[in-house]
Amino acid sequence: MQPDTIKQLIIKHCHDAGISGSAHAFRRTMAKSFLMNGGNAYALQALLGHSDITMTRHYVSLQPADVRHRHETCSPVESLLRYAQKCKDERKMSRE
């Protein structure tokens, strides 16, 4: 499949769905989604074919809420707190 074919398919599907979009917007959305779902920035760099991580950084602009979300899901402290709550809940259920 040629790059122009992919580009045209994305434009067609966006048009059919009644939304504006482009191959570049799709690529940016994929990049952000990849990171927000736990992907590694260097793996993303390789997926996008960038020789420099700086270019990858230009592709993804994370908002403060995005950074907060990633911190909450990856933070060792948050992980310990979730584990402690899970243990507490299990003890409570076993007593009932």
PDB file of N, CA and C in Angstrom, residues 41-57:
ATOM      1  N   ALA A  41       8.471   6.617  25.212  1.00  0.00           N
ATOM      2  CA  ALA A  41       8.782   7.674  24.246  1.00  0.00           C
ATOM      3  C   ALA A  41       9.796   7.209  23.206  1.00  0.00           C
ATOM      4  N   TYR A  42      10.749   6.395  23.616  1.00  0.00           N
ATOM      5  CA  TYR A  42      11.759   5.928  22.664  1.00  0.00           C
ATOM      6  C   TYR A  42      11.186   4.873  21.714  1.00  0.00           C
ATOM      7  N   ALA A  43      10.256   4.083  22.192  1.00  0.00           N
ATOM      8  CA  ALA A  43       9.566   3.143  21.299  1.00  0.00           C
ATOM      9  C   ALA A  43       8.722   3.930  20.299  1.00  0.00           C
ATOM     10  N   LEU A  44       8.073   5.000  20.769  1.00  0.00           N
ATOM     11  CA  LEU A  44       7.283   5.848  19.874  1.00  0.00           C
ATOM     12  C   LEU A  44       8.180   6.476  18.817  1.00  0.00           C
ATOM     13  N   GLN A  45       9.346   6.935  19.232  1.00  0.00           N
ATOM     14  CA  GLN A  45      10.307   7.507  18.289  1.00  0.00           C
ATOM     15  C   GLN A  45      10.604   6.514  17.166  1.00  0.00           C
ATOM     16  N   ALA A  46      10.835   5.267  17.533  1.00  0.00           N
ATOM     17  CA  ALA A  46      11.124   4.236  16.532  1.00  0.00           C
ATOM     18  C   ALA A  46       9.909   3.979  15.643  1.00  0.00           C
ATOM     19  N   LEU A  47       8.711   3.915  16.248  1.00  0.00           N
ATOM     20  CA  LEU A  47       7.490   3.684  15.465  1.00  0.00           C
ATOM     21  C   LEU A  47       7.252   4.787  14.443  1.00  0.00           C
ATOM     22  N   LEU A  48       7.535   6.021  14.848  1.00  0.00           N
ATOM     23  CA  LEU A  48       7.311   7.151  13.951  1.00  0.00           C
ATOM     24  C   LEU A  48       8.443   7.322  12.939  1.00  0.00           C
ATOM     25  N   GLY A  49       9.544   6.597  13.149  1.00  0.00           N
ATOM     26  CA  GLY A  49      10.670   6.681  12.220  1.00  0.00           C
ATOM     27  C   GLY A  49      11.505   7.930  12.394  1.00  0.00           C
ATOM     28  N   HIS A  50      11.487   8.500  13.588  1.00  0.00           N
ATOM     29  CA  HIS A  50      12.272   9.706  13.848  1.00  0.00           C
ATOM     30  C   HIS A  50      13.694   9.334  14.258  1.00  0.00           C
ATOM     31  N   SER A  51      14.669  10.042  13.720  1.00  0.00           N
ATOM     32  CA  SER A  51      16.059   9.779  14.098  1.00  0.00           C
ATOM     33  C   SER A  51      16.429  10.506  15.384  1.00  0.00           C
ATOM     34  N   ASP A  52      15.617  11.487  15.776  1.00  0.00           N
ATOM     35  CA  ASP A  52      15.904  12.298  16.959  1.00  0.00           C
ATOM     36  C   ASP A  52      14.645  12.399  17.823  1.00  0.00           C
ATOM     37  N   ILE A  53      14.794  12.209  19.122  1.00  0.00           N
ATOM     38  CA  ILE A  53      13.655  12.272  20.049  1.00  0.00           C
ATOM     39  C   ILE A  53      13.015  13.662  20.059  1.00  0.00           C
ATOM     40  N   THR A  54      13.781  14.684  19.676  1.00  0.00           N
ATOM     41  CA  THR A  54      13.239  16.049  19.638  1.00  0.00           C
ATOM     42  C   THR A  54      12.064  16.136  18.681  1.00  0.00           C
ATOM     43  N   MET A  55      12.164  15.485  17.540  1.00  0.00           N
ATOM     44  CA  MET A  55      11.063  15.497  16.574  1.00  0.00           C
ATOM     45  C   MET A  55       9.843  14.815  17.169  1.00  0.00           C
ATOM     46  N   THR A  56      10.059  13.732  17.881  1.00  0.00           N
ATOM     47  CA  THR A  56       8.950  13.014  18.514  1.00  0.00           C
ATOM     48  C   THR A  56       8.261  13.910  19.529  1.00  0.00           C
ATOM     49  N   ARG A  57       9.030  14.688  20.272  1.00  0.00           N
ATOM     50  CA  ARG A  57       8.463  15.607  21.263  1.00  0.00           C
ATOM     51  C   ARG A  57       7.564  16.642  20.597  1.00  0.00           C
TER      52      ARG A  57
END
